[in-house]
mmCIF file of C-alpha atoms in Angstrom:
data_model
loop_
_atom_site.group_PDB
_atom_site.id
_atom_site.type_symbol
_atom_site.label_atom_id
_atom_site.label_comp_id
_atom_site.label_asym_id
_atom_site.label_seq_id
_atom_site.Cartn_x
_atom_site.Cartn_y
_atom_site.Cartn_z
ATOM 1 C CA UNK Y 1280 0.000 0.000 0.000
ATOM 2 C CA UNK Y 1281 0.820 3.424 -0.404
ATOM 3 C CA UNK Y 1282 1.866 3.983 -3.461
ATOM 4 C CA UNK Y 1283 2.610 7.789 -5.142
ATOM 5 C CA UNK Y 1284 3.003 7.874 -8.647
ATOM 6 C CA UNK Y 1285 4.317 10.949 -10.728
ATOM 7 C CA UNK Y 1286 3.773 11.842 -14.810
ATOM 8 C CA UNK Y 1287 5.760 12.609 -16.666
ATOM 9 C CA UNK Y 1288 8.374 10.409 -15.571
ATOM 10 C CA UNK Y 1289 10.771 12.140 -17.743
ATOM 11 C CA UNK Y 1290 9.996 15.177 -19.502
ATOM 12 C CA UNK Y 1291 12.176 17.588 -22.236
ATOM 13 C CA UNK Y 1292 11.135 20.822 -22.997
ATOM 14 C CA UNK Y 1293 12.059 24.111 -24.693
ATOM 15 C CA UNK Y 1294 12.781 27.403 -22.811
ATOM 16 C CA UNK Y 1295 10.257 29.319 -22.210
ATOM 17 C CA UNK Y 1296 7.533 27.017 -22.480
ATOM 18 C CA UNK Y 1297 5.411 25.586 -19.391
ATOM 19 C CA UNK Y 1298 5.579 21.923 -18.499
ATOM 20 C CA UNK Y 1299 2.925 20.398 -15.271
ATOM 21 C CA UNK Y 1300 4.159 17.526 -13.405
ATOM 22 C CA UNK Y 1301 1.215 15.436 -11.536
ATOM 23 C CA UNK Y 1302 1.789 13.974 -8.046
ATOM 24 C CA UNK Y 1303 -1.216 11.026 -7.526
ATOM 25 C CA UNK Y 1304 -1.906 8.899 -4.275
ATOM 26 C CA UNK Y 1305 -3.023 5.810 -5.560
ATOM 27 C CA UNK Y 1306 -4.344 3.773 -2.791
ATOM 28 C CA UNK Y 1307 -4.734 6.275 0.034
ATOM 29 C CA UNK Y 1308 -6.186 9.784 0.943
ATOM 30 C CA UNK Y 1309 -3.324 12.528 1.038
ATOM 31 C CA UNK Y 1310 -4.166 15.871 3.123
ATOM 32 C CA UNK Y 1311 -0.698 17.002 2.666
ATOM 33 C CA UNK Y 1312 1.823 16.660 -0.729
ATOM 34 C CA UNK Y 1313 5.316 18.147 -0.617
ATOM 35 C CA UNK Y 1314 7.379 19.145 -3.580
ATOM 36 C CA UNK Y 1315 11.046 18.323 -3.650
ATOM 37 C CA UNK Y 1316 13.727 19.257 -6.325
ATOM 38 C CA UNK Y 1317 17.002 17.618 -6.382
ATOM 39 C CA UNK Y 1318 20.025 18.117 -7.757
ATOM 40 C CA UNK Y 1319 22.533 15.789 -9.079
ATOM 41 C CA UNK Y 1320 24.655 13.489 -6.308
ATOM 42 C CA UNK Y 1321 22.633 16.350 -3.831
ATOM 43 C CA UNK Y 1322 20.015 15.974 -1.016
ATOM 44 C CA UNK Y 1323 16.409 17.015 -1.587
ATOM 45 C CA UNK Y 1324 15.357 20.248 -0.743
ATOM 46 C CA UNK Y 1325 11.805 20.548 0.026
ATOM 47 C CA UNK Y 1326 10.317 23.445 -2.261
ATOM 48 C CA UNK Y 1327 6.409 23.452 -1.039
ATOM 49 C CA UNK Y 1328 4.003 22.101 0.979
ATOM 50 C CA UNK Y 1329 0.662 21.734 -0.535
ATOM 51 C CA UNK Y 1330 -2.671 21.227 1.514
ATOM 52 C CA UNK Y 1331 -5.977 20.111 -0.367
ATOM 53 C CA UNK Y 1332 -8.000 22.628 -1.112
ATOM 54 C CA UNK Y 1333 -5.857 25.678 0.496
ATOM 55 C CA UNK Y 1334 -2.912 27.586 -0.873
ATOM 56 C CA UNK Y 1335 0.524 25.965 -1.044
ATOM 57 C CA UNK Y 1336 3.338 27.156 1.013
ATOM 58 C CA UNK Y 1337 5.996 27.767 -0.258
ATOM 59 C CA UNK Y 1338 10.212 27.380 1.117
ATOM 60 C CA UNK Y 1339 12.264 30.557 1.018
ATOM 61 C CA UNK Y 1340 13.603 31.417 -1.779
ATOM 62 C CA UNK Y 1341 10.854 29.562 -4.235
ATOM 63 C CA UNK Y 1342 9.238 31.462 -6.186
ATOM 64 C CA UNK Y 1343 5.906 30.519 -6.361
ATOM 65 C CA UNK Y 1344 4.548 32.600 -10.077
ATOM 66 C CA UNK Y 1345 7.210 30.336 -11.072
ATOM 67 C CA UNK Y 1346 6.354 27.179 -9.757
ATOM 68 C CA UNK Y 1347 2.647 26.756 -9.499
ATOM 69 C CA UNK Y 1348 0.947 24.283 -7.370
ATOM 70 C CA UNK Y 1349 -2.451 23.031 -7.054
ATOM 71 C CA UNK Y 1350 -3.826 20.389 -4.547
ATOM 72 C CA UNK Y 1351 -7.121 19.973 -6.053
ATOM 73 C CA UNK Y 1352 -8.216 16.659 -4.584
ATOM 74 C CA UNK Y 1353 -6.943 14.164 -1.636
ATOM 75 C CA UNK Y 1354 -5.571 12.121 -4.572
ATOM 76 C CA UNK Y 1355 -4.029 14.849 -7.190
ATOM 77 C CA UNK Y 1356 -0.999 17.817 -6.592
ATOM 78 C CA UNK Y 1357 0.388 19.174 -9.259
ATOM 79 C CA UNK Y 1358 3.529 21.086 -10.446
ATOM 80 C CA UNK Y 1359 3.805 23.706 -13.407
ATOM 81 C CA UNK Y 1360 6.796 24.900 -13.916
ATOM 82 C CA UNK Y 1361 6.213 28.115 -15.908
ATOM 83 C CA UNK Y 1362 8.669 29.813 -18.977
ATOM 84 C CA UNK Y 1363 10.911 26.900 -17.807
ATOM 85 C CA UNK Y 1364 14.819 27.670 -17.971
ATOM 86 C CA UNK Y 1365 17.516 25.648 -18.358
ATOM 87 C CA UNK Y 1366 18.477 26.283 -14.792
ATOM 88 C CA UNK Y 1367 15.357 24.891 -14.102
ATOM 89 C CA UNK Y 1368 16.781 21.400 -15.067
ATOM 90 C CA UNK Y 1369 16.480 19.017 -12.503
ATOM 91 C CA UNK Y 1370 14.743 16.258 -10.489
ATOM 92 C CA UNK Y 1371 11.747 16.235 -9.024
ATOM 93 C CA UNK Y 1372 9.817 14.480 -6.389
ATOM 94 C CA UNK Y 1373 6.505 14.658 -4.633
ATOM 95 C CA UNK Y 1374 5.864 12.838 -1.444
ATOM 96 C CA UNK Y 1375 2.603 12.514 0.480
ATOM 97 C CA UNK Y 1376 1.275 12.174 3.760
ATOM 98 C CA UNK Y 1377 -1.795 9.870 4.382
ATOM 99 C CA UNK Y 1378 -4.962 10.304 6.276
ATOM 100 C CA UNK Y 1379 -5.531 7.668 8.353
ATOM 101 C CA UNK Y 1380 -2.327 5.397 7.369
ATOM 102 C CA UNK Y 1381 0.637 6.086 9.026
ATOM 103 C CA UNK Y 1382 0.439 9.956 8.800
ATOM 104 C CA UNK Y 1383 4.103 10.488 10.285
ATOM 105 C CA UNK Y 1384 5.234 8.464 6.931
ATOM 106 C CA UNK Y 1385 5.875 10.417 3.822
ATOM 107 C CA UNK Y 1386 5.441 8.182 0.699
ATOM 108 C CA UNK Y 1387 7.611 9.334 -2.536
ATOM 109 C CA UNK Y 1388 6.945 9.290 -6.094
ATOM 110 C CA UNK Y 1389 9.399 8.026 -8.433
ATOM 111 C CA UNK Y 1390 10.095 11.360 -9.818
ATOM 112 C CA UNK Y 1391 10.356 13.241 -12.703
ATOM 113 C CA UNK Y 1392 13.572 14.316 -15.090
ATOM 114 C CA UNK Y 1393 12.957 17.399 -16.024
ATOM 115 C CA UNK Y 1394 15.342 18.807 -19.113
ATOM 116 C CA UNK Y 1395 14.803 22.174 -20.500
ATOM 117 C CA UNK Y 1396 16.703 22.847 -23.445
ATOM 118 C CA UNK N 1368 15.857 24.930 13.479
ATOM 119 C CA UNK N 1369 16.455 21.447 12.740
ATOM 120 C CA UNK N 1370 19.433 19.654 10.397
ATOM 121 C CA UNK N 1371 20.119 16.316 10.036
ATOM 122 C CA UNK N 1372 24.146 15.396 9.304
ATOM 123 C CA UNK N 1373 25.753 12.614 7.329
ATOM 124 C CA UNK N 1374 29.209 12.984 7.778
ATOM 125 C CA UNK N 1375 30.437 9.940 5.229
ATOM 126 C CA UNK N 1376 29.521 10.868 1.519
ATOM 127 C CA UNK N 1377 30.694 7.275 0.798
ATOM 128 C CA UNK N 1378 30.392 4.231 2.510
ATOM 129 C CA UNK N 1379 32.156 0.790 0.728
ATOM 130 C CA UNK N 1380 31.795 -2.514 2.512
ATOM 131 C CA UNK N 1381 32.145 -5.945 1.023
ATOM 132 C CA UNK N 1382 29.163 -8.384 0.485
ATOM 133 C CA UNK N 1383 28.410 -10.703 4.062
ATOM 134 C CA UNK N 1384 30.063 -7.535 5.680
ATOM 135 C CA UNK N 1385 28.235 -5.855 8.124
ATOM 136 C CA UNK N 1386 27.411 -2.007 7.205
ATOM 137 C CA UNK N 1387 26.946 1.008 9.258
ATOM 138 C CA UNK N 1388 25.363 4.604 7.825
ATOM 139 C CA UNK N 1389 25.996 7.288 10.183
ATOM 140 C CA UNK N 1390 23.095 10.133 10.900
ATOM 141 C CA UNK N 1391 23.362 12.738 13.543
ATOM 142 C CA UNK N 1392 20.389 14.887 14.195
ATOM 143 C CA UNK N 1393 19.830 18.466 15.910
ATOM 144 C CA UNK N 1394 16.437 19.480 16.830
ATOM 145 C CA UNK N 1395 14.696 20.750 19.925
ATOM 146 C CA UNK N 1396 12.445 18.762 20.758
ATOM 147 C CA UNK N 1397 11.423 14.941 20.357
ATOM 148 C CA UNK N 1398 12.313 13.920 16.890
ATOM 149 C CA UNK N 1399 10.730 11.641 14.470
ATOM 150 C CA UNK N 1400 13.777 9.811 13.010
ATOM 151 C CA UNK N 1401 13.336 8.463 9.271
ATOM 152 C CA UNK N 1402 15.959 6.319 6.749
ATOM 153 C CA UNK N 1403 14.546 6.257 3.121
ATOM 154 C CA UNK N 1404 17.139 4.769 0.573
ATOM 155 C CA UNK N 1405 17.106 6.041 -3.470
ATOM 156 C CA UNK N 1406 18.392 4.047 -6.094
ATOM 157 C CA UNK N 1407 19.103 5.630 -9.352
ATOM 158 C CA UNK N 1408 16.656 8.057 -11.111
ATOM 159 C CA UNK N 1409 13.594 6.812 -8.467
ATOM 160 C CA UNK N 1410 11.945 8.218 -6.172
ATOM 161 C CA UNK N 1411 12.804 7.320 -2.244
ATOM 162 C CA UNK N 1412 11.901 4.410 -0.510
ATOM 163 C CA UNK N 1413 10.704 4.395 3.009
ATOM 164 C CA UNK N 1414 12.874 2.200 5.377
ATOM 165 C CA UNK N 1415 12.172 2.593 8.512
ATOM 166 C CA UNK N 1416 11.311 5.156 11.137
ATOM 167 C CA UNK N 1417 11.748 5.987 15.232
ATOM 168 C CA UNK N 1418 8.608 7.977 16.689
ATOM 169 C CA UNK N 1419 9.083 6.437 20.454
ATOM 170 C CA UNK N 1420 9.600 3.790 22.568
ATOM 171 C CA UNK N 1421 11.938 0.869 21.875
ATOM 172 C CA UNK N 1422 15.357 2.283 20.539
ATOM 173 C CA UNK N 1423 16.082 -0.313 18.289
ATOM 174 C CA UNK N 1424 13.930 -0.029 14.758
ATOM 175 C CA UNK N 1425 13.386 -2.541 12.521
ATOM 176 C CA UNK N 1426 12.869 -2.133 9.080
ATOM 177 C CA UNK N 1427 12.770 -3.216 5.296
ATOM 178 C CA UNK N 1428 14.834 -5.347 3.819
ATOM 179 C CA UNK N 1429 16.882 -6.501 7.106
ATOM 180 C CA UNK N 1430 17.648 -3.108 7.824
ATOM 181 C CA UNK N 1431 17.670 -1.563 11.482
ATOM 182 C CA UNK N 1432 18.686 1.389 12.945
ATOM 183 C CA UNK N 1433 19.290 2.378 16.722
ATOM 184 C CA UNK N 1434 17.844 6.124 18.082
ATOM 185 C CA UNK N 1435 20.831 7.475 20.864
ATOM 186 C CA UNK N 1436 19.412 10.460 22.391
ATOM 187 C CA UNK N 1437 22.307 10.983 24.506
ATOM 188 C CA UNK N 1438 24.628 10.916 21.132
ATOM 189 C CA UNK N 1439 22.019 12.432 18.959
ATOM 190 C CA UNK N 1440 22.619 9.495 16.708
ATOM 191 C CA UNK N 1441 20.231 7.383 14.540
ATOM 192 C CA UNK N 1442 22.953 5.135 12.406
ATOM 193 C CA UNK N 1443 21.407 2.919 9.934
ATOM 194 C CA UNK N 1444 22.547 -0.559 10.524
ATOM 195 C CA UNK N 1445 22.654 -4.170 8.339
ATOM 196 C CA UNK N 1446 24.613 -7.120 9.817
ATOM 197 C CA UNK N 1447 25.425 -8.557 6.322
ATOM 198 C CA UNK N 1448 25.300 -6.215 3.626
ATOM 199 C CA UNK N 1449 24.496 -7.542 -0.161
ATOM 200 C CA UNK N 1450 25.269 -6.089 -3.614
ATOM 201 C CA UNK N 1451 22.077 -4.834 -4.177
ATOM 202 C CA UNK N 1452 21.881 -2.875 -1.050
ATOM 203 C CA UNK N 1453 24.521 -0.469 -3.088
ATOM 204 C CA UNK N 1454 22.251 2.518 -3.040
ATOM 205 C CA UNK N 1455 22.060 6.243 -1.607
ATOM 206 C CA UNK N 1456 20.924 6.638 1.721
ATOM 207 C CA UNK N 1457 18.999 9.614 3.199
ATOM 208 C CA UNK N 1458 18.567 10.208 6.825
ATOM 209 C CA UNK N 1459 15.834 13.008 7.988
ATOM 210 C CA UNK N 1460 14.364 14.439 11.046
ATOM 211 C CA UNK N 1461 11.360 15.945 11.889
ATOM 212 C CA UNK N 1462 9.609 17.892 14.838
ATOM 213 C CA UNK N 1463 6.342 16.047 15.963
ATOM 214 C CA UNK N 1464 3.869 18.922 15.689
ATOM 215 C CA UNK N 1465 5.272 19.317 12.079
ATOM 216 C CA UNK N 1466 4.706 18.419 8.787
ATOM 217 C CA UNK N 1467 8.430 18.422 6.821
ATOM 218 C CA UNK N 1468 11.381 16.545 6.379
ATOM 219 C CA UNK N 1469 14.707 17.655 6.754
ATOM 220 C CA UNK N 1470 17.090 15.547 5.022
ATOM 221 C CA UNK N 1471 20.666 15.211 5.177
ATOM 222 C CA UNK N 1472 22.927 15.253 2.265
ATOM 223 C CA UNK N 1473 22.958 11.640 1.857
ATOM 224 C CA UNK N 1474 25.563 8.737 1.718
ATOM 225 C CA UNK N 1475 26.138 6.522 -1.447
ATOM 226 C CA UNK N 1476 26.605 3.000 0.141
ATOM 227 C CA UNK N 1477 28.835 0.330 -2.594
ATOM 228 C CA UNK N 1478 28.609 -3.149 -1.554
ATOM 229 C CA UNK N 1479 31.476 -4.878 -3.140
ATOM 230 C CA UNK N 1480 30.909 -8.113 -4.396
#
């Protein structure tokens, strides 16, 4: 059980365009998805928290017109990254906290590549 | 503020070797202890976790760790280690009454065979 699943898996895009990146709960309710980027042979660093239904909150230093989130259901967060750079490049994981299973347990997607030429 | 510290960026140990990740935490307060391990382009994997009581976790795959509160310690542990335990290893702390992870920088563990 558990499971968070993330699509794309691996995504390349041009600068300048937009590209969303979907965090889903498959078999369990999440209140509360978090946003991570990583960079290569690097720790995660968290870059949001996202509540359903309510505004995300955002890390220092995010900006968040440039990384929109939206926590529509208990199952669904997603990402946009918006007029992507290539500095923008990286990894990125969502993780999610269940209601009613273990909620001191985050559960992580698989990730997504994210290349922006 | 909480951090989480893992001083080895590189562990190597051969296979049937027992294997030890170091994790130090800082936090005020009681911490929620957690080990998730990555392998290549994935996502992390949830090993195990101290909230309270018994000091000594269990966990996936044969893994354990042990909480030291008087060391501020909570080093991953595997008494024989196999090739496809070669993986990177996250450590990360957080406050009860909150929601996020801090992780440490992580440790690339190499099981030789």
């Amino acid at each position: 059980g558990a499971v968070v699943s993330q699509h794309p898996s691996r995504v390349i895009c041009k600068s300048g365009t937009s590209v969303k990146i979907e965090c889903r709960s498959l078999d369990f309710q999440a209140t509360t998805m978090f946003w991570y980027r990583q960079f290569p042979k690097q720790s995660l660093m968290l870059m949001a928290t996202s509540n359903e239904g309510s505004k995300a909150t955002y890390e220092q230093g995010v900006e968040k017109d440039k990384f929109l989130i939206n926590h529509a259901s208990l199952t669904l967060s997603t990402l946009t990254v918006t007029s992507a750079h290539p500095e923008d490049s990286s990894f990125y994981i969502c993780s999610a906290s269940a209601v009613g299973v273990a909620p001191d347990t985050q559960y992580f997607g698989p990730g997504t590549r994210l290349t922006v030429l | 503020a909480q951090s989480v510290a893992q001083p080895e960026d590189q562990v190597n140990v051969a296979e049937g070797n027992p294997l030890t990740v170091k994790c130090t935490y800082s936090v005020s307060g009681n911490p929620y202890l957690f080990w998730y391990v990555q392998y290549p382009n994935r996502g992390l994997q949830f090993l195990l976790k101290y909230i309270t009581g018994d000091n000594l976790v269990k966990g996936s795959y044969g893994f354990e760790a042990e909480f030291n509160k008087s060391q501020t310690s909570f080093h991953l542990k595997k008494p024989s280690a196999l090739v496809s335990d070669s993986a990177l290893y996250f450590c990360a702390v957080r406050l009860g009454s909150a929601r996020q992870l801090t992780f440490g920088s992580g440790t690339q563990l190499t099981v030789l065979p």
